[in-house]
Amino acid sequence: MEFNQDLIKKTGSSLKELALDAAGFDPLCAPLDLAACTVAVIPVTAGQGTIKGFSEALCAIATYLGFPAFITETSDVAGLVEAYQSAATIVLMADDHLYVAINLKTRRVAGNDEATAKGYTAALRRMAGGLTGKEILLIGLGPLGTYAAQALLQEDSGLIIHDLVREKETALLKSCTREEQQRITPGLSLEQALSRTHLIFDASPGAAFISAASLPTDAIISAPGLPLGLDATAAQKFADRLIHEPLQIGTAVMLFQALQRKHFSAGDVSPYS
Ligand code: 2YJ
Ligand code: MG
């Protein structure tokens, strides 16, 4: 997979290494028996309907990581029945609001927003050669950005939070502990924020609002937000220090989280996010 080569060049890690780390697996622990964990991808027709190539992309990512994987022949409820009857370990499925991996044997659920936030945080850490004690600009405080704030704060770094809706900055700050609040800077304009740090996490749904000229020359950008916040010129100029793709990292982290024994609370996946 070409994407993997690109990731290794930028982060020094493969998709699998990065995702195992982001999912909380110790690199020294016994290797996982992925051959025993079949992944079933279930096409979902609800809402806007199936997206051409979506199930195929998820299946390709799972296969690439070493999981036996297939797309169910039927969709929706029938597809879920098919997954159970074929003894799949993990199902992947998404509607317009929620994309999840569910481990049918352990009941472990992994949501795309949290997994993507963790994966892109690990990617930023690797591109930057560590984040401890540094300051990161997080743009966009929607569901993904909120998980990103949690993941980035775990890095013992400072965090500048920026959202066009200022109330979201206030709300996030309120939800944090005292110790975390002391590491968070809200209320800066994008221009002010970009003049303070070169480490950027773009979790915003805004398109092309960051120009090449507004970025520090040594900018490093982890950008799971769709579409990309950088304009075309900026994306080209910073291509070597920019990670932006729609599915691979989040899906890889979800699959490994679904194999974690650790219990995650139901609050980790909200159907309303
Ligand atoms: O099965 C299919 O082909 C469709 N039902 C896939 C829909 C995919 N949905 C998305 O990509 C949504 N944006 C999911 C939101 C996930 C939250 N990050
Ligand atoms: Mg964006």
mmCIF file of C-alpha atoms and ligand atoms in Angstrom:
data_model
loop_
_atom_site.group_PDB
_atom_site.id
_atom_site.type_symbol
_atom_site.label_atom_id
_atom_site.label_comp_id
_atom_site.label_asym_id
_atom_site.label_seq_id
_atom_site.Cartn_x
_atom_site.Cartn_y
_atom_site.Cartn_z
ATOM 1 C CA MET A 1 0.000 0.000 0.000
ATOM 2 C CA GLU A 2 1.442 3.289 -1.147
ATOM 3 C CA PHE A 3 -0.075 5.044 1.864
ATOM 4 C CA ASN A 4 2.015 2.916 4.207
ATOM 5 C CA GLN A 5 5.299 3.896 2.505
ATOM 6 C CA ASP A 6 4.304 7.523 2.797
ATOM 7 C CA LEU A 7 3.477 7.063 6.489
ATOM 8 C CA ILE A 8 6.817 5.372 7.183
ATOM 9 C CA LYS A 9 8.644 8.219 5.451
ATOM 10 C CA LYS A 10 6.875 10.838 7.560
ATOM 11 C CA THR A 11 6.543 9.105 10.940
ATOM 12 C CA GLY A 12 9.123 6.315 10.873
ATOM 13 C CA SER A 13 6.295 3.876 11.622
ATOM 14 C CA SER A 14 4.091 1.602 9.582
ATOM 15 C CA LEU A 15 0.312 1.855 9.754
ATOM 16 C CA LYS A 16 0.245 -1.275 11.895
ATOM 17 C CA GLU A 17 2.873 -0.037 14.380
ATOM 18 C CA LEU A 18 1.215 3.350 14.645
ATOM 19 C CA ALA A 19 -2.277 1.886 15.121
ATOM 20 C CA LEU A 20 -1.187 -0.721 17.687
ATOM 21 C CA ASP A 21 0.464 2.028 19.689
ATOM 22 C CA ALA A 22 -2.551 4.351 19.431
ATOM 23 C CA ALA A 23 -4.851 1.486 20.467
ATOM 24 C CA GLY A 24 -2.788 1.023 23.609
ATOM 25 C CA PHE A 25 -0.857 -2.132 22.758
ATOM 26 C CA ASP A 26 2.609 -2.454 24.159
ATOM 27 C CA PRO A 27 5.051 -3.104 21.280
ATOM 28 C CA LEU A 28 6.761 -5.699 23.468
ATOM 29 C CA CYS A 29 3.609 -7.698 24.235
ATOM 30 C CA ALA A 30 2.957 -11.057 22.618
ATOM 31 C CA PRO A 31 2.022 -10.660 18.955
ATOM 32 C CA LEU A 32 -1.703 -10.744 18.226
ATOM 33 C CA ASP A 33 -3.092 -13.726 16.346
ATOM 34 C CA LEU A 34 -4.824 -11.702 13.667
ATOM 35 C CA ALA A 35 -5.421 -14.784 11.506
ATOM 36 C CA ALA A 36 -7.970 -15.872 14.136
ATOM 37 C CA CYS A 37 -9.871 -12.567 13.999
ATOM 38 C CA THR A 38 -11.997 -12.422 10.870
ATOM 39 C CA VAL A 39 -13.379 -8.987 10.028
ATOM 40 C CA ALA A 40 -16.787 -8.686 8.353
ATOM 41 C CA VAL A 41 -17.576 -5.368 6.665
ATOM 42 C CA ILE A 42 -21.328 -4.758 6.513
ATOM 43 C CA PRO A 43 -22.640 -2.315 3.885
ATOM 44 C CA VAL A 44 -25.297 -0.043 5.426
ATOM 45 C CA THR A 45 -28.023 1.485 3.246
ATOM 46 C CA ALA A 46 -29.595 3.735 5.910
ATOM 47 C CA GLY A 47 -29.644 7.504 5.373
ATOM 48 C CA GLN A 48 -27.646 8.504 2.303
ATOM 49 C CA GLY A 49 -27.152 4.867 1.351
ATOM 50 C CA THR A 50 -24.019 2.886 0.615
ATOM 51 C CA ILE A 51 -21.007 4.812 -0.620
ATOM 52 C CA LYS A 52 -19.324 3.364 -3.686
ATOM 53 C CA GLY A 53 -16.013 1.840 -2.681
ATOM 54 C CA PHE A 54 -16.485 2.391 1.073
ATOM 55 C CA SER A 55 -16.861 -1.257 2.125
ATOM 56 C CA GLU A 56 -14.110 -2.226 -0.309
ATOM 57 C CA ALA A 57 -11.765 0.333 1.263
ATOM 58 C CA LEU A 58 -12.422 -0.937 4.806
ATOM 59 C CA CYS A 59 -11.957 -4.525 3.684
ATOM 60 C CA ALA A 60 -8.663 -3.613 1.998
ATOM 61 C CA ILE A 61 -7.363 -1.886 5.150
ATOM 62 C CA ALA A 62 -8.240 -4.889 7.362
ATOM 63 C CA THR A 63 -6.643 -7.292 4.881
ATOM 64 C CA TYR A 64 -3.553 -5.111 4.634
ATOM 65 C CA LEU A 65 -3.108 -5.226 8.426
ATOM 66 C CA GLY A 66 -3.265 -9.039 8.379
ATOM 67 C CA PHE A 67 -6.901 -9.761 9.289
ATOM 68 C CA PRO A 68 -8.901 -12.230 7.218
ATOM 69 C CA ALA A 69 -11.667 -9.931 5.936
ATOM 70 C CA PHE A 70 -14.732 -10.011 3.734
ATOM 71 C CA ILE A 71 -17.714 -7.870 2.772
ATOM 72 C CA THR A 72 -21.060 -9.434 3.642
ATOM 73 C CA GLU A 73 -23.139 -10.278 0.594
ATOM 74 C CA THR A 74 -26.208 -8.740 2.169
ATOM 75 C CA SER A 75 -26.478 -5.312 3.778
ATOM 76 C CA ASP A 76 -27.900 -3.951 7.016
ATOM 77 C CA VAL A 77 -29.604 -6.384 9.410
ATOM 78 C CA ALA A 78 -29.176 -9.339 7.068
ATOM 79 C CA GLY A 79 -25.489 -8.471 6.815
ATOM 80 C CA LEU A 80 -25.163 -8.551 10.592
ATOM 81 C CA VAL A 81 -26.818 -11.974 10.682
ATOM 82 C CA GLU A 82 -24.398 -13.100 7.988
ATOM 83 C CA ALA A 83 -21.437 -11.838 10.003
ATOM 84 C CA TYR A 84 -22.568 -13.756 13.111
ATOM 85 C CA GLN A 85 -23.285 -16.930 11.130
ATOM 86 C CA SER A 86 -19.870 -16.850 9.514
ATOM 87 C CA ALA A 87 -18.308 -16.541 13.008
ATOM 88 C CA ALA A 88 -16.654 -13.204 12.282
ATOM 89 C CA THR A 89 -14.813 -11.735 15.275
ATOM 90 C CA ILE A 90 -15.139 -8.066 14.357
ATOM 91 C CA VAL A 91 -17.740 -6.208 12.295
ATOM 92 C CA LEU A 92 -17.140 -2.809 10.717
ATOM 93 C CA MET A 93 -20.160 -0.717 9.773
ATOM 94 C CA ALA A 94 -21.117 2.898 9.284
ATOM 95 C CA ASP A 95 -24.188 5.001 8.689
ATOM 96 C CA ASP A 96 -24.154 8.769 8.122
ATOM 97 C CA HIS A 97 -23.495 9.510 11.790
ATOM 98 C CA LEU A 98 -21.473 6.720 13.295
ATOM 99 C CA TYR A 99 -18.729 4.400 12.122
ATOM 100 C CA VAL A 100 -17.897 1.564 14.519
ATOM 101 C CA ALA A 101 -15.956 -1.639 14.951
ATOM 102 C CA ILE A 102 -17.673 -4.164 17.212
ATOM 103 C CA ASN A 103 -16.007 -7.266 18.563
ATOM 104 C CA LEU A 104 -18.836 -9.820 18.488
ATOM 105 C CA LYS A 105 -17.060 -12.063 20.993
ATOM 106 C CA THR A 106 -16.039 -9.556 23.660
ATOM 107 C CA ARG A 107 -18.697 -6.849 23.034
ATOM 108 C CA ARG A 108 -15.932 -4.310 22.756
ATOM 109 C CA VAL A 109 -16.999 -1.268 20.683
ATOM 110 C CA ALA A 110 -14.589 1.189 19.056
ATOM 111 C CA GLY A 111 -15.825 4.434 17.508
ATOM 112 C CA ASN A 112 -14.184 6.159 14.558
ATOM 113 C CA ASP A 113 -13.865 9.625 16.087
ATOM 114 C CA GLU A 114 -11.962 8.513 19.159
ATOM 115 C CA ALA A 115 -9.803 6.083 17.192
ATOM 116 C CA THR A 116 -8.984 8.707 14.563
ATOM 117 C CA ALA A 117 -8.098 11.253 17.255
ATOM 118 C CA LYS A 118 -5.719 8.774 18.900
ATOM 119 C CA GLY A 119 -4.177 7.649 15.625
ATOM 120 C CA TYR A 120 -3.501 11.167 14.384
ATOM 121 C CA THR A 121 -2.120 12.152 17.779
ATOM 122 C CA ALA A 122 0.351 9.261 17.569
ATOM 123 C CA ALA A 123 1.210 10.351 14.017
ATOM 124 C CA LEU A 124 1.828 13.956 15.104
ATOM 125 C CA ARG A 125 3.979 12.764 18.021
ATOM 126 C CA ARG A 126 6.112 10.703 15.680
ATOM 127 C CA MET A 127 6.455 13.406 13.031
ATOM 128 C CA ALA A 128 7.449 15.910 15.730
ATOM 129 C CA GLY A 129 9.852 13.561 17.523
ATOM 130 C CA GLY A 130 7.777 13.778 20.722
ATOM 131 C CA LEU A 131 5.167 16.203 22.030
ATOM 132 C CA THR A 132 6.021 16.411 25.731
ATOM 133 C CA GLY A 133 6.407 20.005 26.853
ATOM 134 C CA LYS A 134 5.544 21.374 23.419
ATOM 135 C CA GLU A 135 2.490 23.388 22.417
ATOM 136 C CA ILE A 136 -0.025 22.096 19.878
ATOM 137 C CA LEU A 137 -2.713 24.023 18.048
ATOM 138 C CA LEU A 138 -5.985 22.096 17.813
ATOM 139 C CA ILE A 139 -8.378 23.525 15.234
ATOM 140 C CA GLY A 140 -12.023 22.419 15.345
ATOM 141 C CA LEU A 141 -13.817 21.222 18.476
ATOM 142 C CA GLY A 142 -16.542 18.994 17.047
ATOM 143 C CA PRO A 143 -16.775 15.301 18.042
ATOM 144 C CA LEU A 144 -13.386 14.461 16.515
ATOM 145 C CA GLY A 145 -11.707 17.579 17.912
ATOM 146 C CA THR A 146 -13.084 16.884 21.379
ATOM 147 C CA TYR A 147 -11.527 13.419 21.364
ATOM 148 C CA ALA A 148 -8.355 14.953 19.930
ATOM 149 C CA ALA A 149 -8.167 17.357 22.882
ATOM 150 C CA GLN A 150 -8.273 14.381 25.272
ATOM 151 C CA ALA A 151 -5.631 12.495 23.326
ATOM 152 C CA LEU A 152 -3.335 15.516 22.967
ATOM 153 C CA LEU A 153 -3.600 16.416 26.664
ATOM 154 C CA GLN A 154 -2.361 12.915 27.483
ATOM 155 C CA GLU A 155 0.882 13.888 25.765
ATOM 156 C CA ASP A 156 1.751 16.311 28.591
ATOM 157 C CA SER A 157 1.860 19.163 26.154
ATOM 158 C CA GLY A 158 0.315 22.616 25.999
ATOM 159 C CA LEU A 159 -2.788 22.987 23.878
ATOM 160 C CA ILE A 160 -4.125 25.991 22.011
ATOM 161 C CA ILE A 161 -7.781 25.328 21.210
ATOM 162 C CA HIS A 162 -9.447 27.135 18.359
ATOM 163 C CA ASP A 163 -12.995 26.966 17.011
ATOM 164 C CA LEU A 164 -15.005 29.487 15.020
ATOM 165 C CA VAL A 165 -17.728 28.960 17.610
ATOM 166 C CA ARG A 166 -16.006 30.390 20.690
ATOM 167 C CA GLU A 167 -18.528 28.763 23.034
ATOM 168 C CA LYS A 168 -17.027 25.420 22.080
ATOM 169 C CA GLU A 169 -13.662 26.541 23.435
ATOM 170 C CA THR A 170 -15.308 27.556 26.702
ATOM 171 C CA ALA A 171 -17.256 24.300 26.925
ATOM 172 C CA LEU A 172 -14.146 22.193 26.339
ATOM 173 C CA LEU A 173 -12.185 24.123 28.938
ATOM 174 C CA LYS A 174 -14.988 23.586 31.467
ATOM 175 C CA SER A 175 -14.912 19.831 30.902
ATOM 176 C CA CYS A 176 -11.190 19.632 31.742
ATOM 177 C CA THR A 177 -9.456 19.163 35.071
ATOM 178 C CA ARG A 178 -7.678 22.072 36.789
ATOM 179 C CA GLU A 179 -4.320 20.684 35.796
ATOM 180 C CA GLU A 180 -5.395 20.393 32.163
ATOM 181 C CA GLN A 181 -6.933 23.863 32.140
ATOM 182 C CA GLN A 182 -3.553 25.293 33.072
ATOM 183 C CA ARG A 183 -2.108 23.809 29.895
ATOM 184 C CA ILE A 184 -4.894 25.070 27.609
ATOM 185 C CA THR A 185 -4.994 28.421 25.807
ATOM 186 C CA PRO A 186 -8.355 29.454 24.322
ATOM 187 C CA GLY A 187 -9.396 32.705 22.708
ATOM 188 C CA LEU A 188 -6.611 33.281 20.183
ATOM 189 C CA SER A 189 -7.270 34.210 16.563
ATOM 190 C CA LEU A 190 -6.039 31.639 14.068
ATOM 191 C CA GLU A 191 -3.274 34.057 13.071
ATOM 192 C CA GLN A 192 -2.106 34.511 16.672
ATOM 193 C CA ALA A 193 -2.228 30.772 17.257
ATOM 194 C CA LEU A 194 -0.209 29.981 14.130
ATOM 195 C CA SER A 195 2.470 32.451 15.194
ATOM 196 C CA ARG A 196 2.917 30.568 18.496
ATOM 197 C CA THR A 197 3.429 26.982 17.377
ATOM 198 C CA HIS A 198 4.383 24.883 14.381
ATOM 199 C CA LEU A 199 2.508 21.777 15.601
ATOM 200 C CA ILE A 200 -0.995 21.655 14.168
ATOM 201 C CA PHE A 201 -3.889 19.246 14.560
ATOM 202 C CA ASP A 202 -6.655 20.099 12.076
ATOM 203 C CA ALA A 203 -9.898 18.468 13.159
ATOM 204 C CA SER A 204 -12.101 21.049 11.498
ATOM 205 C CA PRO A 205 -14.695 20.555 8.778
ATOM 206 C CA GLY A 206 -13.609 23.852 7.202
ATOM 207 C CA ALA A 207 -11.984 23.750 3.765
ATOM 208 C CA ALA A 208 -8.925 25.636 2.510
ATOM 209 C CA PHE A 209 -8.892 28.353 5.204
ATOM 210 C CA ILE A 210 -5.166 27.962 5.968
ATOM 211 C CA SER A 211 -2.787 29.452 3.400
ATOM 212 C CA ALA A 212 0.877 28.584 2.923
ATOM 213 C CA ALA A 213 1.861 32.114 3.956
ATOM 214 C CA SER A 214 0.001 31.850 7.272
ATOM 215 C CA LEU A 215 1.869 28.686 8.301
ATOM 216 C CA PRO A 216 5.248 28.737 10.069
ATOM 217 C CA THR A 217 7.955 27.406 7.730
ATOM 218 C CA ASP A 218 8.594 24.404 9.998
ATOM 219 C CA ALA A 219 4.899 23.464 10.341
ATOM 220 C CA ILE A 220 3.996 19.830 11.062
ATOM 221 C CA ILE A 221 0.355 19.001 10.469
ATOM 222 C CA SER A 222 -1.822 16.080 11.477
ATOM 223 C CA ALA A 223 -5.108 16.622 9.666
ATOM 224 C CA PRO A 224 -7.920 14.099 9.978
ATOM 225 C CA GLY A 225 -10.599 16.761 9.454
ATOM 226 C CA LEU A 226 -12.463 16.502 6.170
ATOM 227 C CA PRO A 227 -12.046 18.396 3.970
ATOM 228 C CA LEU A 228 -8.485 19.573 4.523
ATOM 229 C CA GLY A 229 -8.101 23.002 6.172
ATOM 230 C CA LEU A 230 -4.955 23.799 4.189
ATOM 231 C CA ASP A 231 -5.471 25.272 0.747
ATOM 232 C CA ALA A 232 -3.970 23.480 -2.275
ATOM 233 C CA THR A 233 -0.748 25.509 -2.284
ATOM 234 C CA ALA A 234 -0.174 24.945 1.435
ATOM 235 C CA ALA A 235 -0.918 21.231 1.096
ATOM 236 C CA GLN A 236 1.663 20.968 -1.646
ATOM 237 C CA LYS A 237 4.301 23.017 0.163
ATOM 238 C CA PHE A 238 3.975 21.020 3.394
ATOM 239 C CA ALA A 239 3.276 17.645 1.774
ATOM 240 C CA ASP A 240 6.268 16.006 3.498
ATOM 241 C CA ARG A 241 5.050 17.056 6.958
ATOM 242 C CA LEU A 242 1.317 16.659 6.478
ATOM 243 C CA ILE A 243 -0.805 13.588 7.164
ATOM 244 C CA HIS A 244 -4.293 13.677 5.741
ATOM 245 C CA GLU A 245 -6.362 10.730 4.532
ATOM 246 C CA PRO A 246 -9.984 9.744 5.081
ATOM 247 C CA LEU A 247 -9.984 6.203 6.473
ATOM 248 C CA GLN A 248 -6.797 4.225 6.957
ATOM 249 C CA ILE A 249 -5.502 5.459 10.306
ATOM 250 C CA GLY A 250 -8.900 5.612 12.035
ATOM 251 C CA THR A 251 -9.941 2.183 10.781
ATOM 252 C CA ALA A 252 -6.628 0.573 11.759
ATOM 253 C CA VAL A 253 -6.857 1.979 15.297
ATOM 254 C CA MET A 254 -10.530 0.878 15.601
ATOM 255 C CA LEU A 255 -9.646 -2.701 14.611
ATOM 256 C CA PHE A 256 -6.915 -2.943 17.245
ATOM 257 C CA GLN A 257 -9.022 -1.212 19.908
ATOM 258 C CA ALA A 258 -11.701 -3.831 19.206
ATOM 259 C CA LEU A 259 -9.129 -6.442 20.241
ATOM 260 C CA GLN A 260 -8.229 -4.725 23.495
ATOM 261 C CA ARG A 261 -9.300 -6.492 26.637
ATOM 262 C CA LYS A 262 -9.548 -3.264 28.548
ATOM 263 C CA HIS A 263 -13.119 -2.191 29.199
ATOM 264 C CA PHE A 264 -14.194 1.040 27.560
ATOM 265 C CA SER A 265 -17.335 2.758 28.807
ATOM 266 C CA ALA A 266 -20.408 3.084 26.630
ATOM 267 C CA GLY A 267 -19.799 6.835 26.808
ATOM 268 C CA ASP A 268 -16.886 6.397 24.404
ATOM 269 C CA VAL A 269 -19.279 6.044 21.503
ATOM 270 C CA SER A 270 -22.177 8.419 21.235
ATOM 271 C CA PRO A 271 -24.818 7.802 18.576
ATOM 272 C CA TYR A 272 -25.447 11.546 18.602
ATOM 273 C CA SER A 273 -21.926 12.760 17.845
HETATM 274 O O1 2YJ B 1 -22.069 1.405 4.174
HETATM 275 C C1 2YJ B 1 -21.884 2.402 3.496
HETATM 276 O O2 2YJ B 1 -21.370 2.352 2.350
HETATM 277 C C2 2YJ B 1 -22.301 3.732 4.054
HETATM 278 N N1 2YJ B 1 -23.428 3.616 4.924
HETATM 279 C C3 2YJ B 1 -21.061 4.331 4.712
HETATM 280 C C4 2YJ B 1 -21.289 5.665 5.390
HETATM 281 C C5 2YJ B 1 -20.001 6.220 5.858
HETATM 282 N N2 2YJ B 1 -20.261 7.272 6.790
HETATM 283 C C6 2YJ B 1 -19.391 8.208 7.016
HETATM 284 O O3 2YJ B 1 -18.311 8.263 6.460
HETATM 285 C C7 2YJ B 1 -19.820 9.182 8.039
HETATM 286 N N3 2YJ B 1 -19.161 10.438 7.803
HETATM 287 C C8 2YJ B 1 -19.487 8.569 9.377
HETATM 288 C C9 2YJ B 1 -19.229 9.508 10.462
HETATM 289 C C10 2YJ B 1 -18.237 8.875 11.364
HETATM 290 C C11 2YJ B 1 -17.797 9.799 12.417
HETATM 291 N N4 2YJ B 1 -16.429 10.109 12.242
HETATM 292 MG MG MG B 2 -11.020 20.769 7.564
#
